[in-house]
């Protein structure tokens, strides 16, 4: 449960089940957690995993750190926004990251619509007090 938050504890254990707010799927007898409900990007009726995009973008040789959040889109509901920190002494263009992701589209790892609509380079990404990506702050900042 949650200390001092009985309402949140009750919601967590609603109907006797643990509601983690994680999204996952079963694959080869295992359950794979793919994202948090609040972080998944709903684009045109399809779900795009922010964690999967972060993983793929972080494989780029010039990327030091990345966060992906959903931003509002009038046509699709939401679209991915990638916030990228380059490795020291390197520069990253949005076109370069998009090109990097196209290889994963071609291999079938992600769909074409998962390529972020906007990719921005920053010098640092907001973190929580425990060092996790602060996606709530990032969504507020880049809306």
Short mmCIF file of C-alpha atoms in Angstrom, two decimals:
data_model
loop_
_atom_site.label_atom_id
_atom_site.label_comp_id
_atom_site.label_asym_id
_atom_site.label_seq_id
_atom_site.Cartn_x
_atom_site.Cartn_y
_atom_site.Cartn_z
CA UNK A 1 0.00 0.00 0.00
CA UNK A 2 0.85 3.67 0.02
CA UNK A 3 1.84 5.39 3.27
CA UNK A 4 -0.76 7.98 4.24
CA UNK A 5 -2.79 7.37 1.06
CA UNK A 6 -5.50 4.81 1.83
CA UNK A 7 -7.46 5.79 -1.30
CA UNK A 8 -4.45 4.98 -3.52
CA UNK A 9 -3.88 1.73 -1.61
CA UNK A 10 -7.51 0.73 -2.15
CA UNK A 11 -7.23 1.50 -5.89
CA UNK A 12 -3.96 -0.45 -6.09
CA UNK A 13 -5.67 -3.57 -4.72
CA UNK A 14 -9.11 -3.08 -6.31
CA UNK A 15 -11.21 -6.28 -6.43
CA UNK A 16 -8.36 -8.29 -4.90
CA UNK A 17 -6.00 -7.79 -7.84
CA UNK A 18 -2.75 -5.81 -7.88
CA UNK A 19 -3.16 -2.96 -10.38
CA UNK A 20 0.42 -1.94 -11.17
CA UNK A 21 -0.44 0.49 -13.99
CA UNK A 22 2.01 -1.42 -16.21
CA UNK A 23 1.27 -2.61 -19.73
CA UNK A 24 2.61 -5.95 -20.82
CA UNK A 25 2.06 -8.99 -22.98
CA UNK A 26 2.69 -12.69 -22.87
CA UNK A 27 5.46 -14.04 -25.09
CA UNK A 28 6.81 -17.59 -25.10
CA UNK A 29 5.41 -18.28 -21.63
CA UNK A 30 6.73 -15.06 -20.09
CA UNK A 31 5.06 -11.78 -19.26
CA UNK A 32 6.94 -8.82 -20.70
CA UNK A 33 6.30 -5.37 -19.24
CA UNK A 34 6.41 -2.92 -22.14
CA UNK A 35 5.51 0.44 -20.54
CA UNK A 36 3.54 2.30 -17.90
CA UNK A 37 -0.08 3.15 -18.74
CA UNK A 38 0.59 6.86 -18.20
CA UNK A 39 3.66 6.78 -20.50
CA UNK A 40 2.34 4.78 -23.46
CA UNK A 41 1.63 7.00 -26.47
CA UNK A 42 -1.76 6.54 -28.12
CA UNK A 43 -1.30 7.55 -31.75
CA UNK A 44 -4.12 7.09 -34.23
CA UNK A 45 -5.64 4.24 -32.22
CA UNK A 46 -2.31 2.41 -31.90
CA UNK A 47 -0.12 2.17 -28.83
CA UNK A 48 3.52 3.21 -29.06
CA UNK A 49 5.82 2.21 -26.20
CA UNK A 50 7.94 5.11 -24.97
CA UNK A 51 10.34 2.58 -23.41
CA UNK A 52 10.84 0.73 -26.70
CA UNK A 53 11.61 3.99 -28.51
CA UNK A 54 14.01 5.08 -25.77
CA UNK A 55 15.82 1.76 -26.06
CA UNK A 56 16.17 2.00 -29.85
CA UNK A 57 17.24 5.66 -29.85
CA UNK A 58 19.80 5.00 -27.09
CA UNK A 59 21.49 2.50 -29.44
CA UNK A 60 22.58 5.40 -31.67
CA UNK A 61 26.34 5.94 -31.27
CA UNK A 62 25.98 9.68 -30.56
CA UNK A 63 23.19 9.45 -27.95
CA UNK A 64 24.07 9.77 -24.26
CA UNK A 65 20.52 9.87 -22.91
CA UNK A 66 16.97 9.94 -24.24
CA UNK A 67 13.40 10.37 -23.02
CA UNK A 68 10.27 9.87 -25.11
CA UNK A 69 6.88 11.32 -24.18
CA UNK A 70 3.57 11.74 -25.97
CA UNK A 71 2.55 15.21 -27.07
CA UNK A 72 -0.91 16.21 -28.30
CA UNK A 73 -1.58 15.98 -32.03
CA UNK A 74 -4.78 17.23 -33.64
CA UNK A 75 -4.86 14.45 -36.26
CA UNK A 76 -3.52 11.42 -34.33
CA UNK A 77 -4.37 12.24 -30.70
CA UNK A 78 -0.75 11.93 -29.59
CA UNK A 79 2.61 11.62 -31.29
CA UNK A 80 6.00 10.71 -29.81
CA UNK A 81 8.45 13.45 -28.90
CA UNK A 82 12.07 12.37 -28.41
CA UNK A 83 14.24 14.48 -26.11
CA UNK A 84 17.87 13.60 -26.72
CA UNK A 85 21.19 14.44 -25.04
CA UNK A 86 24.22 13.97 -27.28
CA UNK A 87 27.43 12.41 -26.07
CA UNK A 88 30.06 14.97 -25.19
CA UNK A 89 31.58 16.55 -28.29
CA UNK A 90 28.92 15.15 -30.61
CA UNK A 91 25.87 16.66 -32.25
CA UNK A 92 22.65 14.94 -33.24
CA UNK A 93 20.15 16.04 -35.85
CA UNK A 94 16.49 15.05 -35.84
CA UNK A 95 16.95 13.66 -39.36
CA UNK A 96 19.85 11.49 -38.18
CA UNK A 97 17.79 9.97 -35.34
CA UNK A 98 14.81 9.41 -37.65
CA UNK A 99 17.09 7.69 -40.16
CA UNK A 100 18.48 5.50 -37.34
CA UNK A 101 14.92 4.48 -36.39
CA UNK A 102 14.01 3.62 -39.99
CA UNK A 103 16.32 0.60 -39.78
CA UNK A 104 14.08 -0.73 -36.99
CA UNK A 105 10.99 -0.06 -39.10
CA UNK A 106 12.55 -2.04 -41.96
CA UNK A 107 13.33 -4.96 -39.62
CA UNK A 108 9.76 -4.92 -38.27
CA UNK A 109 10.78 -4.02 -34.72
CA UNK A 110 8.64 -0.85 -34.74
CA UNK A 111 5.99 0.60 -37.01
CA UNK A 112 6.58 3.65 -39.19
CA UNK A 113 4.12 5.68 -37.09
CA UNK A 114 6.35 5.12 -34.03
CA UNK A 115 9.08 7.38 -35.40
CA UNK A 116 8.79 10.56 -33.33
CA UNK A 117 7.07 13.51 -34.95
CA UNK A 118 9.55 15.79 -33.24
CA UNK A 119 13.09 15.13 -32.01
CA UNK A 120 14.87 17.78 -29.99
CA UNK A 121 18.38 17.96 -28.58
CA UNK A 122 18.91 19.29 -25.05
CA UNK A 123 21.87 19.46 -22.68
CA UNK A 124 20.09 17.61 -19.86
CA UNK A 125 16.85 15.75 -19.16
CA UNK A 126 14.75 16.39 -16.04
CA UNK A 127 14.99 13.65 -13.40
CA UNK A 128 13.05 12.82 -10.25
CA UNK A 129 14.66 12.88 -6.80
CA UNK A 130 15.65 9.22 -7.25
CA UNK A 131 17.26 9.77 -10.67
CA UNK A 132 14.47 8.47 -12.92
CA UNK A 133 13.35 10.33 -16.05
CA UNK A 134 10.74 12.87 -14.92
CA UNK A 135 8.23 12.31 -17.69
CA UNK A 136 5.53 14.34 -15.96
CA UNK A 137 7.79 17.41 -15.98
CA UNK A 138 8.90 16.69 -19.55
CA UNK A 139 5.28 16.45 -20.76
CA UNK A 140 4.45 19.75 -19.05
CA UNK A 141 7.54 21.48 -20.46
CA UNK A 142 7.15 20.37 -24.07
CA UNK A 143 3.37 20.46 -24.53
#
